[in-house]
Coordinates of C-alpha atoms and ligand atoms in Angstrom, one line a residue:
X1 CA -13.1 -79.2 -56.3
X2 CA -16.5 -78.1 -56.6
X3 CA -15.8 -75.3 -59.6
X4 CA -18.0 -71.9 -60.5
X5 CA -20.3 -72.4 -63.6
X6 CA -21.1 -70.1 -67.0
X7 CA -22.4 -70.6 -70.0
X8 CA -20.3 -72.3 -72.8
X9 CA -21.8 -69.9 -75.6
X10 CA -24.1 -67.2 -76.2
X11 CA -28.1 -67.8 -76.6
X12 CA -31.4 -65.4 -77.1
X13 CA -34.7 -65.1 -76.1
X14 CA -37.9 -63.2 -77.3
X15 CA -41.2 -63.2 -75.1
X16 CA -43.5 -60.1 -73.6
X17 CA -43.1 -58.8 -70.0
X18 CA -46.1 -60.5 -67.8
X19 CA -46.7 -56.7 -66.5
X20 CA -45.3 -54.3 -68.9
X21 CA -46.7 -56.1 -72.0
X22 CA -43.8 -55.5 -73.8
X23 CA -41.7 -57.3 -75.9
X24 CA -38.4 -58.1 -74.7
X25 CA -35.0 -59.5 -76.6
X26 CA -32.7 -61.1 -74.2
X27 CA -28.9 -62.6 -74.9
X28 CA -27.6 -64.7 -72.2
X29 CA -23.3 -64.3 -72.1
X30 CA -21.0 -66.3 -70.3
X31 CA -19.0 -63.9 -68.1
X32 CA -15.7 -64.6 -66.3
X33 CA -15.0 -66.0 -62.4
X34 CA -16.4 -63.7 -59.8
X35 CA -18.8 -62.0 -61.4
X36 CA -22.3 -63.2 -60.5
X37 CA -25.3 -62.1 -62.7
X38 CA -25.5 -59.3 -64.1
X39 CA -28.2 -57.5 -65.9
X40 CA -27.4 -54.8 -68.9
X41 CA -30.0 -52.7 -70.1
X42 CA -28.5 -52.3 -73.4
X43 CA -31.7 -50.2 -74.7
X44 CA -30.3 -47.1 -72.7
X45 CA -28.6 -44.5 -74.4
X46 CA -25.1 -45.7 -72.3
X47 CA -25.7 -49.1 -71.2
X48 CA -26.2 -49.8 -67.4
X49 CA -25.4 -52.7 -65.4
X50 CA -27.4 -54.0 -62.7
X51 CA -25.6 -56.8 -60.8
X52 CA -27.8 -59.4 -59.0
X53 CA -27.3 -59.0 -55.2
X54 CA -29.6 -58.2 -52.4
X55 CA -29.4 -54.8 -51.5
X56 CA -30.1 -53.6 -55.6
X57 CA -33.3 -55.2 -55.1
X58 CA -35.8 -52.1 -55.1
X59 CA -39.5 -53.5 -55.4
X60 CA -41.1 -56.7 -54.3
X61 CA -44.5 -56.3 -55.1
X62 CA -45.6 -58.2 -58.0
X63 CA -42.6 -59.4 -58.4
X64 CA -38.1 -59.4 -57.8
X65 CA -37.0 -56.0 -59.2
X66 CA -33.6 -54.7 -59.0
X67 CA -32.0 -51.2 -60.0
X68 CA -28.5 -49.9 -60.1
X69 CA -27.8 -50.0 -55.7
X70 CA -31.7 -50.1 -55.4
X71 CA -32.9 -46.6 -56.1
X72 CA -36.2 -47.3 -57.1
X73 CA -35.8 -44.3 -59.5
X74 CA -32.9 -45.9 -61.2
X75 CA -33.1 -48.0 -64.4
X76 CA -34.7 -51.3 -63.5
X77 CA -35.3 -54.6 -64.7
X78 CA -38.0 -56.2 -63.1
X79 CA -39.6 -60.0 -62.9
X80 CA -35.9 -61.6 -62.7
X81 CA -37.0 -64.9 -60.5
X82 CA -37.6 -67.2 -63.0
X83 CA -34.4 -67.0 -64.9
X84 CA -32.4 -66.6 -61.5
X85 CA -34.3 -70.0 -59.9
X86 CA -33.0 -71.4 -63.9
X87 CA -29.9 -70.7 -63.3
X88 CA -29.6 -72.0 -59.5
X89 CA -31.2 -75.5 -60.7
X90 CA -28.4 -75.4 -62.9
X91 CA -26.0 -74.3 -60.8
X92 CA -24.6 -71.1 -63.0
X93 CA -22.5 -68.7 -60.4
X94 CA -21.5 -66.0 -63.7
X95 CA -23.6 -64.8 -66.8
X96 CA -24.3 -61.7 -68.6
X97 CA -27.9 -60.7 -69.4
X98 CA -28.3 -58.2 -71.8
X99 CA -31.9 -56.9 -71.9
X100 CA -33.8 -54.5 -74.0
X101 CA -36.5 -53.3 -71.5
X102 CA -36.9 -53.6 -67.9
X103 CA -38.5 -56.9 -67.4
X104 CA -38.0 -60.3 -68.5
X105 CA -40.0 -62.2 -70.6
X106 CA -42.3 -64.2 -69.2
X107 CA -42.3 -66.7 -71.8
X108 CA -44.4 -69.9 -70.3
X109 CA -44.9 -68.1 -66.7
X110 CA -42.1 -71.3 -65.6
X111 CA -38.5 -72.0 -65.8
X112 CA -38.9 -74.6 -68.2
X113 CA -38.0 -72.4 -70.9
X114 CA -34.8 -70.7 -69.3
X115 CA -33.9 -74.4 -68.3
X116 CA -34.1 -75.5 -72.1
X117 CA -32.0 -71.9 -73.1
X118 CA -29.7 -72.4 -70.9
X119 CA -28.7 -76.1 -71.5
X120 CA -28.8 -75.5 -75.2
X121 CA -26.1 -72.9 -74.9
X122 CA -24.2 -75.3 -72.4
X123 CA -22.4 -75.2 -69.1
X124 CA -18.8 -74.4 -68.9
X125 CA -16.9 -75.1 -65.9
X126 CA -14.7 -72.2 -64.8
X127 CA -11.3 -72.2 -62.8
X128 CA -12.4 -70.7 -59.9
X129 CA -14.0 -72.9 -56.8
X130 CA -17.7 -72.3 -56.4
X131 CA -18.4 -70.4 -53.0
X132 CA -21.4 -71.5 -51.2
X133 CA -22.8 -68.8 -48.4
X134 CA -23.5 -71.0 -45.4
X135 CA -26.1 -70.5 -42.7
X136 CA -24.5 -71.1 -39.6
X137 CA -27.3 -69.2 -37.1
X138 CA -31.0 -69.5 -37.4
X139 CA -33.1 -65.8 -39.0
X140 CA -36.8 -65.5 -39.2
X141 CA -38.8 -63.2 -40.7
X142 CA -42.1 -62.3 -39.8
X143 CA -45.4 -60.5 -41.4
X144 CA -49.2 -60.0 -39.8
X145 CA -51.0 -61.6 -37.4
X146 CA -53.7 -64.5 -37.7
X147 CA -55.0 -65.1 -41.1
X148 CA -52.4 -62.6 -42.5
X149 CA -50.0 -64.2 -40.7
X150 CA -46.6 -65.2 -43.0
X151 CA -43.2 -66.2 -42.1
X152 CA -39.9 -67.6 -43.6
X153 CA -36.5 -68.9 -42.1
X154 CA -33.3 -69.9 -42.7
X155 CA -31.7 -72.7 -40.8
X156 CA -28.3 -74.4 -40.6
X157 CA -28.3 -77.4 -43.0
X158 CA -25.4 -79.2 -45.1
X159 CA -26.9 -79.1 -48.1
X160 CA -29.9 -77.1 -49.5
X161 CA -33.7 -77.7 -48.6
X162 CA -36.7 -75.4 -49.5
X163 CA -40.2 -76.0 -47.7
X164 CA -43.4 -74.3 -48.4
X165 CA -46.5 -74.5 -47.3
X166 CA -49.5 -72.3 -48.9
X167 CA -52.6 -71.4 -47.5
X168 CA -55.3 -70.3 -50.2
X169 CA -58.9 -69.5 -49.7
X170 CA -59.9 -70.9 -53.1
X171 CA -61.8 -74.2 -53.7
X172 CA -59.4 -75.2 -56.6
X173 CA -55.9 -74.2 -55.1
X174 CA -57.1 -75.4 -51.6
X175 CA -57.8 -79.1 -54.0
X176 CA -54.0 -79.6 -54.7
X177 CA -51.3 -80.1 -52.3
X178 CA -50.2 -77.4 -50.6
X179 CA -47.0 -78.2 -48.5
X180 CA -44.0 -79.3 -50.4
X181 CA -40.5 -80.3 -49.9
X182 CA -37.5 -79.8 -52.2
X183 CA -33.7 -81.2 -51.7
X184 CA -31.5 -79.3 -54.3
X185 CA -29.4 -81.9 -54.0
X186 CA -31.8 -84.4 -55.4
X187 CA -31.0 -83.3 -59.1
X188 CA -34.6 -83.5 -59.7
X189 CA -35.4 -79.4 -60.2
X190 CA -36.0 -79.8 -63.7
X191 CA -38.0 -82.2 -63.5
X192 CA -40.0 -81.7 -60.2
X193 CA -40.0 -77.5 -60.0
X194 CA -39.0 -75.9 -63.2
X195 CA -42.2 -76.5 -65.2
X196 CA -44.3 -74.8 -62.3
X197 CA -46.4 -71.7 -63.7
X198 CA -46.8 -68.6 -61.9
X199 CA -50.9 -68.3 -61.3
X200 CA -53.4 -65.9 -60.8
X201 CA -57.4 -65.4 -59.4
X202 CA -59.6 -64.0 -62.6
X203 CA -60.4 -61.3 -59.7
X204 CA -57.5 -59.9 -58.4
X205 CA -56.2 -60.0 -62.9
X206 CA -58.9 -58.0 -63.4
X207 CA -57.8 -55.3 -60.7
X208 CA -54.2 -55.1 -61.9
X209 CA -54.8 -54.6 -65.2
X210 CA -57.4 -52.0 -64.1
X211 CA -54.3 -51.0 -62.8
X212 CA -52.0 -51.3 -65.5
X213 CA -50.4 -54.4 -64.3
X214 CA -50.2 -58.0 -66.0
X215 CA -51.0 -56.6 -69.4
X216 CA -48.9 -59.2 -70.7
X217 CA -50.1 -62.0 -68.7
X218 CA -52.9 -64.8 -70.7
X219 CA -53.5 -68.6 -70.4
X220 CA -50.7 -68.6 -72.1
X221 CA -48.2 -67.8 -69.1
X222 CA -50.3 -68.5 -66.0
X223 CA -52.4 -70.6 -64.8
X224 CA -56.0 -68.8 -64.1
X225 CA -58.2 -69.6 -61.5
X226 CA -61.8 -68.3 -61.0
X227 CA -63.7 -68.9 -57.3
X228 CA -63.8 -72.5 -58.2
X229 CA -61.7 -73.9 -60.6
X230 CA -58.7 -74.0 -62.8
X231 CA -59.6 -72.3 -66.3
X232 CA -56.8 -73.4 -68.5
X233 CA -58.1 -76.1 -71.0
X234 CA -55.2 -78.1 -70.3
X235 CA -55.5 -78.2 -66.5
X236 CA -52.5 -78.5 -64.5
X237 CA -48.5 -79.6 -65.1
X238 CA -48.4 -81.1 -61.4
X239 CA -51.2 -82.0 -59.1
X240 CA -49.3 -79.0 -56.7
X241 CA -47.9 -77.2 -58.9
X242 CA -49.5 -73.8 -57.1
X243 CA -46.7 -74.6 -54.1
X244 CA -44.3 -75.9 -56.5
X245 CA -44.2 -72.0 -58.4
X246 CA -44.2 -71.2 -54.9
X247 CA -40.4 -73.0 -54.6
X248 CA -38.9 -72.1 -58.3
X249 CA -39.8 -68.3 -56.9
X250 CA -37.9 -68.7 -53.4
X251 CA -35.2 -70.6 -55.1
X252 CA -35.0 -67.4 -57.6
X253 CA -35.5 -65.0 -54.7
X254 CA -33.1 -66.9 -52.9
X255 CA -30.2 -66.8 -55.4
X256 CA -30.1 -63.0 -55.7
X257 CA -27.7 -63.3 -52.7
X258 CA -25.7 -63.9 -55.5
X259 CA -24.0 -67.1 -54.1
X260 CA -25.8 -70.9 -53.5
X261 CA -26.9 -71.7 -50.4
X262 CA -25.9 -74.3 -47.5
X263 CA -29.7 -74.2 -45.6
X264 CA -32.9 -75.5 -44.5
X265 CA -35.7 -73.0 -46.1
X266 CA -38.9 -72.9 -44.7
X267 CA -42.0 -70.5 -45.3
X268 CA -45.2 -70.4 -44.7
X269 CA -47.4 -67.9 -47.3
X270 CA -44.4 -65.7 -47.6
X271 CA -43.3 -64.4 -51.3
X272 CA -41.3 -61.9 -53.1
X273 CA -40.9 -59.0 -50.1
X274 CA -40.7 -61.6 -47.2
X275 CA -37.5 -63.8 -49.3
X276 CA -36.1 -60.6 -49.6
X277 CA -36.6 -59.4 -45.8
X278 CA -35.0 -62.9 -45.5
X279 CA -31.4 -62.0 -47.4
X280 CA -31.5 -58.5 -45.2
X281 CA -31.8 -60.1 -41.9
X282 CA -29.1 -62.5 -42.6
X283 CA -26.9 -60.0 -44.1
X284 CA -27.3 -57.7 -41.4
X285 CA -25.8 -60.6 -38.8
X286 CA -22.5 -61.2 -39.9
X287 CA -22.3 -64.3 -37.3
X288 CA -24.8 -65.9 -39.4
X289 CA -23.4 -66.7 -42.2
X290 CA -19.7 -67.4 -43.8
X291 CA -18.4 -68.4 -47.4
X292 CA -17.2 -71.9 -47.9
X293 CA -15.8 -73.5 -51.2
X294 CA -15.2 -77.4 -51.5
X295 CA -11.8 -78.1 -52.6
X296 CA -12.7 -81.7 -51.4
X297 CA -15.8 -82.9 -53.3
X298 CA -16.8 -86.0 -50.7
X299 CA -16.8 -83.0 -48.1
X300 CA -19.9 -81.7 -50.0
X301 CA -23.7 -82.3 -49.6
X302 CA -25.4 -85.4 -51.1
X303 CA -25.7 -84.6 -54.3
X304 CA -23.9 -80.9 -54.9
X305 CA -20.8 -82.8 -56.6
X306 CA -23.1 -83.6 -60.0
X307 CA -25.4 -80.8 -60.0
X308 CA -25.0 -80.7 -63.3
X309 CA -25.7 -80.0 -66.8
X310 CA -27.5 -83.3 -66.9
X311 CA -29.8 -81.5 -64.7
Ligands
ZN1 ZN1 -43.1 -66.7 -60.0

């Protein structure tokens, strides 16, 4: 049987919020069958949870935000991705964050360092059989016309496929790849997608913090890139690593639907709002989707049966 995962103990983390500037304490706690992940702001007067599913997602913009059933006044923790695309590369269904502010720390803008937290602490494998949400009908969203154009889909597809293609008007992103290809079920997310940085133009950083946004971000945590080139002395971690940030942030976005997926994803330009718009539109269509668990593990994708903490 393919069985739910948590964490075998407790672990912490310390970094700043890439927005809020602020620095952040997390503790990462296994948390029993059926529980999915859930956020605690424990800095509140009475602590609040904030489970991980797709309709307490309540901004998209810079990036995955949730609040208590998504009222974008509630108490929020915002910039979740990273650590959610950590834990579906390891395959954890159930954890506990506690967090003292609402975003996560960005620590190296990738999910290298969530990947390395996590694994320290350990995988524990739970009682329960692991329930997959399957795609059994095609949903496409869709956003603009011509240049703006940007779309994302979710097909049928035993197993779990992401596809992205990026389209940048920059010398030095347009210089890398920018389509790639990722089978989950390759084991190779730790390796291939998980050291990805999240990146930025040196003009549109200088209008959010004008702004008041990305006061935490630096070389640091992102790649930089001015009209022509990348700025970090060190250069790149992957010749594409712009498209492969572009796959650790679906594969985040992705797993607030709280369960893995069986599906072929594909987008083209699309981000934060559109994977979200996603989730909704197959939500919203009960015929296109069901639960399965594999009690038989040959009956499961290539690959699923030793996702593992080897990963
Ligand atoms: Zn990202």
């Amino acid at each position: 049987m393919l069985q739910q995962r948590t964490l075998k103990s407790l672990t912490r983390a310390v970094g700043v919020g890439i927005h809020s500037g602020q620095r952040v304490e997390l503790t990462l706690r296994p948390a029993a069958p059926d529980t999915g992940i859930v956020f605690r702001r424990v800095d509140l007067n009475t602590p609040v949870d904030i489970p991980v599913r797709t309709d307490t997602v309540c901004d998209t913009r810079m990036a995955t935000t949730i609040s208590p059933n998504g009222d974008p006044g509630g108490p929020k923790v915002q910039t979740i991705e990273h650590l959610l695309s950590a834990c579906a590369g390891l395959g954890l269904d159930n954890l506990y964050v506690d967090i003292n502010a609402d975003e996560v720390p960005i620590l190296d803008g990738s999910a290298a360092s969530f990947v390395y937290l996590l694994q320290s602490a350990g995988i524990e494998l739970q009682k329960e059989p692991k329930k997959f949400l399957r795609v059994k009908k095609t949903v496409e969203v869709r956003q603009g016309e011509g240049k703006r154009l940007m779309w994302a889909r979710l097909a049928p597809h035993h197993g779990y496929t992401l596809s992205f293609e990026i389209e940048f008007d920059n010398p030095a992103v347009s210089a890398t790849g920018q389509q790639y290809v990722f089978d989950m079920g390759s084991g190779q997310y730790k390796r291939e997608i998980a050291r990805a940085r999240t990146f930025g133009m040196t003009s549109d950083i200088e209008l959010m913090r004008s702004r008041g946004l990305t006061l935490g971000g630096s070389m640091d945590n992102a790649i930089v890139v001015d009209d022509y080139r990348v700025l970090n002395a060190d250069g790149l971690r992957y010749d594409d690593e712009f498209v492969k940030h572009k796959i650790l942030d679906a594969i985040g976005d992705m797993q607030v639907v709280g369960h893995p997926l069986l599906a072929a994803y594909t987008s083209f330009k699309g981000g934060h709002a559109l994977n979200n718009k996603l989730l909704r539109a197959l939500l919203a269509d009960e015929t296109a989707y069901d639960y399965v668990t594999f009690e038989d593990e040959a009956k499961a994708p290539q690959g699923f049966a030793k996702l593992a903490p080897a990963w």
